[in-house]
Amino acid sequence: MTLAGELESHLPAGTSLVFGQLYLTRSDDGTFEACHLDDMGKKDSLSPIDSVIDLRELAKFDAGGEYRPLKTAPSLKGGWITRSSESPEFLKRLDAIYPAVFATWIAYANEEHHPTSLRRTLDRQTGMYRFAGTISDQLANRMMRELCHPGCIRKIAWPIDDMHPVSRLKAQPRAIPVICTEACTFAINAARALAKEAFEKANPPAATGATE
Amino acid sequence: MLVAKPDCALLILGHGSTENPDSSQPSWDHADTIEKSGQFGSVHCAFWKEEPSFRQIWPMIEEREIYIVPNFISEGYFTRQVLPRELEIDGHTTVRDGRTIHYCDPVGIHSAMTGLLIKRAKEIIDDSVKLEDTTLIIVGHGTNLNKKSTEAITDQVEAIKASGEPFAQVLDAYMEEPPFIADWQTLTDSPNVVVVPFFIADALHSYQDIPVLLGIETEPTAAASQRDVFRQNPHRFGDRTLYYSSAIGTDPSLADVIVDQVSYFDEHYRS
């Protein structure tokens, strides 16, 4: 089935779904509609956005005007609504807000796309990010706790290493899961910073000055 | 050149940025232009530092044959190592998971870039300014880590010289290795100097860093898209006049260059 076909079957006419910070509905006549979850009760007052380009621009900044390089940060702006009668067009609009997120869930659910362990992701790095691979499991858990969980709405589907697999994620009723199948650039950067900090703590530079 | 590949997807790769909102914009703009032209079944972008990332993109693409064009300036660390590794491709064509994936040359090494650089330089100088009184500087990043990174610039400088355009001088300069762009006033002696950044986007380096090195800003400004007015030319330095253009990668013609790299692939690399 095509991705647009999957979207149609996930969201039949007359139903609704939660997708991250989005509330998706499909009217009885088949029209797709998306708005911010916080706006589901005030659709009449929302500004319509009818293009992929405008939605991409909307998702680029938070309500305070700060750049959102991570599209699944929990800071999607509200106040808008988008409608389309065509599922391929509606999917493009969802991808403008959450790039590849719907396709990732479908591929994961169909077991065509498999999570990559953190160790495999970090061991692949070169250049300045190679050092990230030295992070301990304990610090990796701290990274997930302090960076991933508050900073991103994705549910982590990857294990730290391939020896300790994690349970497969399941969809909740009336929701499309927003999942993370591999550590992103922010996580790799944080892993590098934590690994460097730990290394420097364990290997303090030799004292060069006179002591008292 | 137009292509007709309704059964193929086109994937444009960009660097992107976690700090500057304008870094990925040219890739999206060119993708939107190409998509509207209907030459491919679908057109996608993926980024190293933004979303969708190189690792996230595959589930989005439904066509079984895919052309990848790196929207990068030079061949080097990224196009030879990082992109193939992250996309799990090897060589010109990779067949895996039921897909045939063609990896094209980056846009920056296309022969049309020379003409675009000349066009960009001529566009921003005043009509009354003679090319004979004007030095053209092509500025790049430069890094001691990779020799290839400057080759794309020096190749362009040689090609512009060979084109017969009557610039007083054509020079290369860099942010992080000599000849430094910060030394433009001593590198040149003509009354007018036009600087064209050989970068993909008006982002961190070309819009925020280089203007400080040139002396037209005292400190990095906000991102281009966050300012009401794009910078005004010319800039006066005593009896010298400096013109600074936007990055070459923002030229709308780059959409044609991307499609041309697909045609070039078919003509030269396809077995």
CSV table of C-alpha atoms in Angstrom, one decimal:
chain,number,residue,atom,x,y,z
A,1,MET,CA,0.0,0.0,0.0
A,2,THR,CA,1.2,3.5,-0.7
A,3,LEU,CA,1.9,5.9,2.2
A,4,ALA,CA,-1.1,8.0,1.2
A,5,GLY,CA,-3.2,4.8,1.2
A,6,GLU,CA,-1.9,4.0,4.7
A,7,LEU,CA,-2.9,7.5,5.8
A,8,GLU,CA,-6.4,7.0,4.4
A,9,SER,CA,-6.8,3.7,6.2
A,10,HIS,CA,-5.4,5.1,9.5
A,11,LEU,CA,-7.9,8.0,9.3
A,12,PRO,CA,-11.2,6.9,7.7
A,13,ALA,CA,-14.0,9.5,7.1
A,14,GLY,CA,-15.6,10.6,10.3
A,15,THR,CA,-12.6,9.8,12.6
A,16,SER,CA,-9.8,11.6,14.4
A,17,LEU,CA,-6.3,10.9,15.5
A,18,VAL,CA,-3.5,12.3,17.7
A,19,PHE,CA,-0.2,12.6,15.9
A,20,GLY,CA,2.5,14.2,18.2
A,21,GLN,CA,1.2,17.7,18.9
A,22,LEU,CA,-1.2,17.5,16.0
A,23,TYR,CA,-4.9,16.7,16.0
A,24,LEU,CA,-6.0,15.1,12.8
A,25,THR,CA,-9.5,14.7,11.7
A,26,ARG,CA,-11.3,13.5,8.5
A,27,SER,CA,-14.8,14.8,7.9
A,28,ASP,CA,-17.7,12.7,6.6
A,29,ASP,CA,-17.0,14.0,3.1
A,30,GLY,CA,-13.4,12.7,3.3
A,31,THR,CA,-11.6,16.0,3.8
A,32,PHE,CA,-8.5,15.8,5.9
A,33,GLU,CA,-7.8,18.4,8.6
A,34,ALA,CA,-4.9,19.1,10.9
A,35,CYS,CA,-4.4,21.6,13.7
A,36,HIS,CA,-2.4,21.9,17.0
A,37,LEU,CA,-3.7,19.6,19.7
A,38,ASP,CA,-4.3,22.6,21.9
A,39,ASP,CA,-6.5,24.2,19.2
A,40,MET,CA,-8.9,21.2,18.7
A,41,GLY,CA,-11.8,23.0,20.5
A,42,LYS,CA,-11.5,26.3,18.7
A,43,LYS,CA,-11.2,25.5,15.0
A,44,ASP,CA,-13.4,28.3,13.8
A,45,SER,CA,-10.9,30.9,15.1
A,46,LEU,CA,-7.8,29.3,13.4
A,47,SER,CA,-6.0,30.8,10.4
A,48,PRO,CA,-6.0,28.4,7.4
A,49,ILE,CA,-2.7,27.4,5.9
A,50,ASP,CA,-3.0,25.8,2.5
A,51,SER,CA,0.5,25.1,1.3
A,52,VAL,CA,3.4,22.8,2.1
A,53,ILE,CA,5.8,25.7,1.9
A,54,ASP,CA,3.8,27.8,4.4
A,55,LEU,CA,3.6,24.8,6.8
A,56,ARG,CA,7.3,24.2,6.5
A,57,GLU,CA,7.9,27.8,7.4
A,58,LEU,CA,5.5,27.6,10.4
A,59,ALA,CA,7.3,24.6,11.8
A,60,LYS,CA,10.7,26.4,11.5
A,61,PHE,CA,10.1,28.7,14.5
A,62,ASP,CA,8.4,28.4,17.9
A,63,ALA,CA,5.9,30.8,19.3
A,64,GLY,CA,8.7,33.0,20.6
A,65,GLY,CA,10.4,33.2,17.2
A,66,GLU,CA,13.2,30.8,18.1
A,67,TYR,CA,14.5,28.5,15.3
A,68,ARG,CA,13.3,24.8,15.7
A,69,PRO,CA,15.9,22.7,13.9
A,70,LEU,CA,14.4,19.6,15.6
A,71,LYS,CA,10.9,19.3,14.2
A,72,THR,CA,9.7,17.0,16.9
A,73,ALA,CA,10.7,19.4,19.7
A,74,PRO,CA,7.6,19.9,21.9
A,75,SER,CA,7.3,23.5,20.7
A,76,LEU,CA,5.0,23.4,17.7
A,77,LYS,CA,3.2,26.7,17.2
A,78,GLY,CA,-0.6,26.8,17.3
A,79,GLY,CA,-3.3,29.1,15.8
A,80,TRP,CA,-3.5,27.5,12.4
A,81,ILE,CA,-5.5,24.8,10.6
A,82,THR,CA,-4.8,23.0,7.3
A,83,ARG,CA,-7.3,21.1,5.1
A,84,SER,CA,-7.0,19.0,2.0
A,85,SER,CA,-9.3,16.6,0.3
A,86,GLU,CA,-6.4,14.6,-1.2
A,87,SER,CA,-4.4,12.2,0.9
A,88,PRO,CA,-1.1,12.6,-1.0
A,89,GLU,CA,-1.2,16.4,-0.5
A,90,PHE,CA,-2.3,16.0,3.1
A,91,LEU,CA,0.7,13.6,3.7
A,92,LYS,CA,3.1,16.2,2.2
A,93,ARG,CA,1.6,18.8,4.7
A,94,LEU,CA,2.2,16.5,7.6
A,95,ASP,CA,5.7,15.9,6.4
A,96,ALA,CA,6.3,19.6,6.3
A,97,ILE,CA,5.6,19.7,10.1
A,98,TYR,CA,7.0,16.2,11.0
A,99,PRO,CA,9.3,15.2,8.2
A,100,ALA,CA,9.3,11.4,7.6
A,101,VAL,CA,7.6,10.7,10.9
A,102,PHE,CA,4.5,9.0,9.5
A,103,ALA,CA,6.5,7.0,6.9
A,104,THR,CA,8.9,5.9,9.7
A,105,TRP,CA,6.1,4.6,11.8
A,106,ILE,CA,4.5,2.7,8.9
A,107,ALA,CA,7.9,1.1,7.9
A,108,TYR,CA,8.6,0.2,11.5
A,109,ALA,CA,5.1,-1.3,12.0
A,110,ASN,CA,5.5,-3.3,8.8
A,111,GLU,CA,9.0,-4.4,10.0
A,112,GLU,CA,10.6,-2.9,7.0
A,113,HIS,CA,12.6,-0.3,9.0
A,114,HIS,CA,14.7,-1.4,12.0
A,115,PRO,CA,16.0,0.7,14.8
A,116,THR,CA,19.8,1.3,15.0
A,117,SER,CA,21.4,0.9,18.4
A,118,LEU,CA,23.1,3.9,19.9
A,119,ARG,CA,26.5,2.0,19.8
A,120,ARG,CA,26.2,1.4,16.1
A,121,THR,CA,25.3,5.0,15.4
A,122,LEU,CA,28.2,6.3,17.5
A,123,ASP,CA,30.7,3.8,16.2
A,124,ARG,CA,30.0,4.9,12.7
A,125,GLN,CA,30.9,8.5,13.4
A,126,THR,CA,34.1,10.1,12.0
A,127,GLY,CA,35.9,13.4,12.5
A,128,MET,CA,35.0,15.4,15.5
A,129,TYR,CA,32.1,13.1,16.4
A,130,ARG,CA,34.2,10.0,16.7
A,131,PHE,CA,34.8,10.6,20.4
A,132,ALA,CA,31.1,10.3,21.1
A,133,GLY,CA,31.6,6.5,20.8
A,134,THR,CA,33.5,6.5,24.1
A,135,ILE,CA,30.4,7.4,26.1
A,136,SER,CA,29.5,5.0,28.9
A,137,ASP,CA,26.1,3.3,29.2
A,138,GLN,CA,25.4,5.3,32.3
A,139,LEU,CA,26.0,8.6,30.5
A,140,ALA,CA,24.0,7.4,27.5
A,141,ASN,CA,21.1,6.9,29.9
A,142,ARG,CA,21.7,10.3,31.3
A,143,MET,CA,21.6,11.8,27.8
A,144,MET,CA,18.3,10.2,27.1
A,145,ARG,CA,16.9,11.3,30.4
A,146,GLU,CA,18.1,14.9,30.2
A,147,LEU,CA,18.1,15.6,26.5
A,148,CYS,CA,15.8,13.3,24.6
A,149,HIS,CA,12.8,13.0,27.0
A,150,PRO,CA,12.3,16.7,27.7
A,151,GLY,CA,13.5,18.0,24.4
A,152,CYS,CA,11.7,15.7,21.9
A,153,ILE,CA,8.3,14.1,21.6
A,154,ARG,CA,9.6,11.0,19.9
A,155,LYS,CA,9.5,7.6,21.7
A,156,ILE,CA,12.9,5.9,21.6
A,157,ALA,CA,12.8,2.6,19.7
A,158,TRP,CA,16.5,1.9,19.7
A,159,PRO,CA,18.6,0.1,22.3
A,160,ILE,CA,21.9,1.3,23.7
A,161,ASP,CA,23.5,-1.8,22.2
A,162,ASP,CA,22.5,-4.7,20.2
A,163,MET,CA,23.0,-7.2,23.1
A,164,HIS,CA,20.1,-5.6,25.1
A,165,PRO,CA,17.2,-5.2,22.7
A,166,VAL,CA,14.2,-3.0,23.8
A,167,SER,CA,10.5,-3.9,23.5
A,168,ARG,CA,8.9,-3.0,20.2
A,169,LEU,CA,6.7,0.1,20.4
A,170,LYS,CA,3.0,-0.2,19.9
A,171,ALA,CA,0.4,2.3,18.7
A,172,GLN,CA,-2.1,3.6,21.3
A,173,PRO,CA,-5.7,3.7,20.2
A,174,ARG,CA,-6.5,6.7,18.0
A,175,ALA,CA,-2.9,7.8,17.8
A,176,ILE,CA,0.0,7.6,15.3
A,177,PRO,CA,3.1,7.0,17.3
A,178,VAL,CA,6.0,9.5,16.8
A,179,ILE,CA,9.0,7.3,17.1
A,180,CYS,CA,12.8,7.6,17.0
A,181,THR,CA,14.6,4.7,15.3
A,182,GLU,CA,18.1,6.2,15.5
A,183,ALA,CA,19.8,8.8,17.7
A,184,CYS,CA,19.7,12.2,15.9
A,185,THR,CA,22.4,14.8,15.4
A,186,PHE,CA,21.5,16.4,18.7
A,187,ALA,CA,21.9,13.2,20.6
A,188,ILE,CA,25.3,12.5,18.9
A,189,ASN,CA,26.4,16.0,19.8
A,190,ALA,CA,25.3,15.6,23.4
A,191,ALA,CA,27.0,12.1,23.6
A,192,ARG,CA,30.2,13.7,22.4
A,193,ALA,CA,30.0,16.5,25.0
A,194,LEU,CA,29.3,14.1,27.9
A,195,ALA,CA,32.0,11.7,26.8
A,196,LYS,CA,34.5,14.5,26.6
A,197,GLU,CA,33.5,15.8,30.0
A,198,ALA,CA,33.9,12.4,31.5
A,199,PHE,CA,37.3,12.0,29.8
A,200,GLU,CA,38.6,15.3,31.0
A,201,LYS,CA,37.4,14.6,34.6
A,202,ALA,CA,39.2,11.3,34.6
A,203,ASN,CA,42.3,12.7,33.0
A,204,PRO,CA,42.9,16.2,34.4
A,205,PRO,CA,45.6,18.2,32.8
A,206,ALA,CA,48.9,18.0,34.7
A,207,ALA,CA,49.3,20.9,37.1
A,208,THR,CA,51.9,23.3,35.7
A,209,GLY,CA,51.8,26.2,38.2
A,210,ALA,CA,53.4,26.4,41.6
A,211,THR,CA,51.4,25.1,44.5
A,212,GLU,CA,51.1,26.7,47.9
B,1,MET,CA,18.1,20.3,-19.7
B,2,LEU,CA,14.7,18.7,-18.9
B,3,VAL,CA,14.4,15.0,-17.9
B,4,ALA,CA,11.3,12.8,-17.9
B,5,LYS,CA,11.6,10.4,-15.0
B,6,PRO,CA,8.1,10.0,-13.6
B,7,ASP,CA,9.0,6.6,-12.1
B,8,CYS,CA,12.1,7.9,-10.3
B,9,ALA,CA,12.5,9.9,-7.2
B,10,LEU,CA,15.0,12.8,-6.8
B,11,LEU,CA,16.7,13.2,-3.5
B,12,ILE,CA,18.6,16.5,-2.8
B,13,LEU,CA,21.1,16.3,0.0
B,14,GLY,CA,22.1,19.4,2.0
B,15,HIS,CA,24.1,20.2,5.1
B,16,GLY,CA,21.5,22.1,7.1
B,17,SER,CA,22.2,23.8,10.4
B,18,THR,CA,21.1,23.5,14.0
B,19,GLU,CA,21.7,27.2,14.4
B,20,ASN,CA,20.8,29.1,11.3
B,21,PRO,CA,17.3,28.8,9.8
B,22,ASP,CA,18.4,29.7,6.3
B,23,SER,CA,20.9,26.9,5.7
B,24,SER,CA,18.5,24.4,4.2
B,25,GLN,CA,16.3,27.0,2.3
B,26,PRO,CA,18.0,26.8,-1.1
B,27,SER,CA,17.7,23.0,-1.1
B,28,TRP,CA,14.0,23.3,-0.4
B,29,ASP,CA,13.5,26.1,-3.0
B,30,HIS,CA,15.2,24.1,-5.7
B,31,ALA,CA,13.3,21.0,-4.7
B,32,ASP,CA,10.0,22.9,-4.9
B,33,THR,CA,10.9,24.3,-8.4
B,34,ILE,CA,11.9,20.8,-9.7
B,35,GLU,CA,8.8,19.2,-8.2
B,36,LYS,CA,6.5,21.7,-9.9
B,37,SER,CA,8.2,20.9,-13.2
B,38,GLY,CA,6.9,17.3,-13.0
B,39,GLN,CA,10.2,15.8,-14.2
B,40,PHE,CA,10.3,13.2,-11.3
B,41,GLY,CA,7.8,11.1,-9.6
B,42,SER,CA,8.7,12.8,-6.3
B,43,VAL,CA,11.3,15.2,-5.0
B,44,HIS,CA,12.8,15.0,-1.5
B,45,CYS,CA,15.4,16.8,0.6
B,46,ALA,CA,17.5,15.3,3.4
B,47,PHE,CA,20.1,17.0,5.6
B,48,TRP,CA,23.1,16.3,7.8
B,49,LYS,CA,22.0,18.7,10.6
B,50,GLU,CA,18.3,19.1,10.0
B,51,GLU,CA,15.2,16.9,9.4
B,52,PRO,CA,14.5,14.8,7.5
B,53,SER,CA,18.0,13.5,8.2
B,54,PHE,CA,19.9,11.3,5.8
B,55,ARG,CA,19.0,8.4,8.2
B,56,GLN,CA,15.3,9.2,8.2
B,57,ILE,CA,14.7,9.7,4.6
B,58,TRP,CA,14.4,6.2,3.1
B,59,PRO,CA,10.9,5.3,4.4
B,60,MET,CA,9.5,8.5,2.8
B,61,ILE,CA,10.6,7.5,-0.7
B,62,GLU,CA,8.3,5.1,-2.5
B,63,GLU,CA,9.9,5.0,-6.0
B,64,ARG,CA,12.2,2.1,-6.6
B,65,GLU,CA,14.7,4.1,-8.6
B,66,ILE,CA,16.3,7.1,-6.9
B,67,TYR,CA,18.7,9.8,-8.1
B,68,ILE,CA,20.7,11.5,-5.3
B,69,VAL,CA,22.2,14.9,-5.9
B,70,PRO,CA,24.4,16.4,-3.2
B,71,ASN,CA,23.7,20.2,-2.9
B,72,PHE,CA,27.3,20.6,-1.8
B,73,ILE,CA,30.0,22.9,-3.2
B,74,SER,CA,32.9,20.5,-3.4
B,75,GLU,CA,33.8,16.9,-3.6
B,76,GLY,CA,35.5,15.9,-0.4
B,77,TYR,CA,34.9,14.7,3.2
B,78,PHE,CA,31.1,15.1,3.0
B,79,THR,CA,30.4,13.8,-0.5
B,80,ARG,CA,33.0,11.0,-0.4
B,81,GLN,CA,32.7,9.8,3.2
B,82,VAL,CA,29.8,11.1,5.2
B,83,LEU,CA,26.9,11.0,2.7
B,84,PRO,CA,27.6,7.5,1.3
B,85,ARG,CA,28.1,6.2,4.9
B,86,GLU,CA,24.9,7.7,6.3
B,87,LEU,CA,22.9,6.6,3.2
B,88,GLU,CA,24.5,3.2,3.1
B,89,ILE,CA,25.5,3.5,-0.6
B,90,ASP,CA,28.7,2.6,-2.4
B,91,GLY,CA,29.9,3.8,-5.7
B,92,HIS,CA,27.8,5.3,-8.5
B,93,THR,CA,24.9,2.9,-8.3
B,94,THR,CA,23.8,0.8,-5.3
B,95,VAL,CA,21.1,-1.8,-5.5
B,96,ARG,CA,19.6,-2.8,-2.1
B,97,ASP,CA,16.3,-3.5,-0.5
B,98,GLY,CA,14.6,-3.5,-3.9
B,99,ARG,CA,15.9,0.0,-4.7
B,100,THR,CA,18.3,1.2,-7.3
B,101,ILE,CA,20.1,4.2,-6.0
B,102,HIS,CA,22.2,6.5,-8.3
B,103,TYR,CA,24.7,8.9,-6.6
B,104,CYS,CA,25.3,11.9,-8.8
B,105,ASP,CA,28.1,14.5,-8.6
B,106,PRO,CA,27.7,17.5,-6.3
B,107,VAL,CA,26.3,20.7,-7.8
B,108,GLY,CA,29.4,22.7,-7.1
B,109,ILE,CA,31.5,20.9,-9.6
B,110,HIS,CA,29.1,21.3,-12.5
B,111,SER,CA,30.5,23.3,-15.4
B,112,ALA,CA,27.6,25.8,-15.3
B,113,MET,CA,28.9,27.1,-12.0
B,114,THR,CA,31.5,29.3,-13.7
B,115,GLY,CA,28.9,31.1,-15.7
B,116,LEU,CA,26.7,31.6,-12.7
B,117,LEU,CA,29.6,33.1,-10.7
B,118,ILE,CA,30.3,35.6,-13.5
B,119,LYS,CA,26.6,36.4,-13.9
B,120,ARG,CA,26.3,37.0,-10.1
B,121,ALA,CA,29.4,39.3,-10.0
B,122,LYS,CA,28.1,41.4,-12.9
B,123,GLU,CA,24.6,41.6,-11.5
B,124,ILE,CA,25.6,43.3,-8.2
B,125,ILE,CA,28.1,45.9,-9.4
B,126,ASP,CA,26.8,49.2,-10.7
B,127,ASP,CA,26.3,49.6,-14.4
B,128,SER,CA,29.0,52.3,-14.5
B,129,VAL,CA,31.7,50.1,-13.0
B,130,LYS,CA,34.1,48.8,-15.5
B,131,LEU,CA,35.2,45.1,-15.1
B,132,GLU,CA,38.8,46.2,-16.0
B,133,ASP,CA,38.7,48.2,-12.7
B,134,THR,CA,37.2,45.4,-10.7
B,135,THR,CA,38.7,42.4,-9.0
B,136,LEU,CA,36.5,39.4,-8.5
B,137,ILE,CA,37.2,37.3,-5.4
B,138,ILE,CA,35.5,33.9,-5.1
B,139,VAL,CA,35.4,33.1,-1.4
B,140,GLY,CA,35.2,29.7,0.2
B,141,HIS,CA,35.4,28.1,3.6
B,142,GLY,CA,38.8,26.4,3.3
B,143,THR,CA,40.1,24.0,5.8
B,144,ASN,CA,43.5,22.5,6.5
B,145,LEU,CA,41.7,19.2,7.0
B,146,ASN,CA,40.9,18.6,3.3
B,147,LYS,CA,42.8,19.7,0.2
B,148,LYS,CA,39.8,19.0,-2.0
B,149,SER,CA,37.8,21.7,-0.3
B,150,THR,CA,39.8,24.5,-1.9
B,151,GLU,CA,40.1,22.7,-5.3
B,152,ALA,CA,36.5,23.6,-6.2
B,153,ILE,CA,37.3,27.3,-5.7
B,154,THR,CA,40.7,27.3,-7.5
B,155,ASP,CA,39.1,25.4,-10.4
B,156,GLN,CA,36.5,28.1,-10.7
B,157,VAL,CA,39.0,30.9,-10.5
B,158,GLU,CA,41.0,29.4,-13.4
B,159,ALA,CA,37.8,28.8,-15.4
B,160,ILE,CA,36.7,32.5,-15.0
B,161,LYS,CA,40.2,33.7,-16.0
B,162,ALA,CA,40.0,31.5,-19.1
B,163,SER,CA,36.6,32.8,-20.0
B,164,GLY,CA,38.1,36.1,-21.2
B,165,GLU,CA,35.9,38.2,-18.9
B,166,PRO,CA,38.0,41.4,-18.5
B,167,PHE,CA,38.2,41.5,-14.7
B,168,ALA,CA,41.3,43.3,-13.4
B,169,GLN,CA,42.1,40.1,-11.4
B,170,VAL,CA,40.3,37.0,-10.4
B,171,LEU,CA,41.3,35.6,-7.0
B,172,ASP,CA,40.4,32.9,-4.5
B,173,ALA,CA,40.2,33.5,-0.8
B,174,TYR,CA,39.1,31.6,2.3
B,175,MET,CA,37.8,32.0,5.8
B,176,GLU,CA,40.2,29.6,7.5
B,177,GLU,CA,43.3,29.3,5.4
B,178,PRO,CA,45.4,31.6,3.3
B,179,PRO,CA,44.9,33.7,1.3
B,180,PHE,CA,42.5,35.0,3.9
B,181,ILE,CA,39.4,36.9,2.8
B,182,ALA,CA,40.0,39.2,5.8
B,183,ASP,CA,43.0,40.5,3.9
B,184,TRP,CA,41.0,41.5,0.8
B,185,GLN,CA,42.3,45.1,0.9
B,186,THR,CA,46.0,44.0,0.6
B,187,LEU,CA,45.3,41.1,-1.8
B,188,THR,CA,43.8,43.5,-4.3
B,189,ASP,CA,44.7,46.9,-5.8
B,190,SER,CA,41.8,47.7,-8.1
B,191,PRO,CA,39.3,50.5,-7.2
B,192,ASN,CA,36.4,48.0,-7.1
B,193,VAL,CA,36.2,44.6,-5.6
B,194,VAL,CA,33.3,42.1,-5.9
B,195,VAL,CA,33.2,39.2,-3.6
B,196,VAL,CA,31.0,36.2,-4.5
B,197,PRO,CA,30.7,33.5,-1.8
B,198,PHE,CA,31.0,30.0,-3.2
B,199,PHE,CA,28.6,28.6,-0.6
B,200,ILE,CA,25.2,26.9,-0.9
B,201,ALA,CA,23.2,29.2,1.4
B,202,ASP,CA,23.2,32.7,2.9
B,203,ALA,CA,23.7,31.1,6.3
B,204,LEU,CA,26.2,31.1,9.1
B,205,HIS,CA,29.4,31.5,7.1
B,206,SER,CA,28.4,33.5,4.0
B,207,TYR,CA,25.8,35.8,5.7
B,208,GLN,CA,27.1,36.1,9.2
B,209,ASP,CA,30.8,35.3,9.4
B,210,ILE,CA,32.3,36.6,6.1
B,211,PRO,CA,30.8,40.1,6.3
B,212,VAL,CA,32.7,40.6,9.6
B,213,LEU,CA,35.9,39.4,8.0
B,214,LEU,CA,35.3,41.8,5.1
B,215,GLY,CA,34.7,44.7,7.5
B,216,ILE,CA,31.2,45.5,6.4
B,217,GLU,CA,29.8,44.4,9.8
B,218,THR,CA,31.4,44.7,13.2
B,219,GLU,CA,29.9,41.6,14.6
B,220,PRO,CA,27.7,38.7,13.2
B,221,THR,CA,24.2,39.9,12.5
B,222,ALA,CA,21.0,38.0,12.8
B,223,ALA,CA,20.2,35.4,10.2
B,224,ALA,CA,19.3,36.9,6.8
B,225,SER,CA,15.6,35.8,7.0
B,226,GLN,CA,15.3,37.4,10.3
B,227,ARG,CA,16.3,40.9,9.1
B,228,ASP,CA,14.0,43.3,7.4
B,229,VAL,CA,16.5,44.4,4.7
B,230,PHE,CA,19.1,42.2,3.0
B,231,ARG,CA,22.5,43.9,3.0
B,232,GLN,CA,22.8,46.9,0.6
B,233,ASN,CA,25.7,47.3,-1.8
B,234,PRO,CA,28.2,49.0,-2.3
B,235,HIS,CA,30.4,49.4,0.8
B,236,ARG,CA,33.0,52.2,0.8
B,237,PHE,CA,36.5,51.7,2.3
B,238,GLY,CA,38.3,55.0,1.6
B,239,ASP,CA,38.8,55.1,-2.1
B,240,ARG,CA,37.9,51.4,-2.5
B,241,THR,CA,34.4,50.1,-3.3
B,242,LEU,CA,33.4,46.6,-2.2
B,243,TYR,CA,30.4,44.7,-3.5
B,244,TYR,CA,29.4,41.5,-1.6
B,245,SER,CA,26.8,39.1,-3.2
B,246,SER,CA,24.6,36.5,-1.7
B,247,ALA,CA,25.8,32.9,-1.9
B,248,ILE,CA,25.9,31.3,-5.3
B,249,GLY,CA,23.8,28.4,-4.2
B,250,THR,CA,20.8,30.7,-3.8
B,251,ASP,CA,20.6,31.4,-7.5
B,252,PRO,CA,17.4,29.9,-8.9
B,253,SER,CA,19.4,28.4,-11.8
B,254,LEU,CA,20.8,25.9,-9.3
B,255,ALA,CA,17.5,23.9,-9.8
B,256,ASP,CA,18.6,23.3,-13.4
B,257,VAL,CA,22.1,22.4,-12.3
B,258,ILE,CA,20.6,19.7,-10.0
B,259,VAL,CA,18.6,18.2,-12.9
B,260,ASP,CA,21.7,18.5,-15.1
B,261,GLN,CA,23.6,16.4,-12.7
B,262,VAL,CA,21.0,13.6,-13.1
B,263,SER,CA,21.4,13.9,-16.9
B,264,TYR,CA,25.2,13.9,-16.5
B,265,PHE,CA,24.9,10.7,-14.4
B,266,ASP,CA,22.9,8.9,-17.1
B,267,GLU,CA,25.4,10.0,-19.8
B,268,HIS,CA,28.6,9.2,-17.9
B,269,TYR,CA,28.1,6.8,-15.0
B,270,ARG,CA,25.2,4.6,-16.0
B,271,SER,CA,26.1,1.2,-17.1
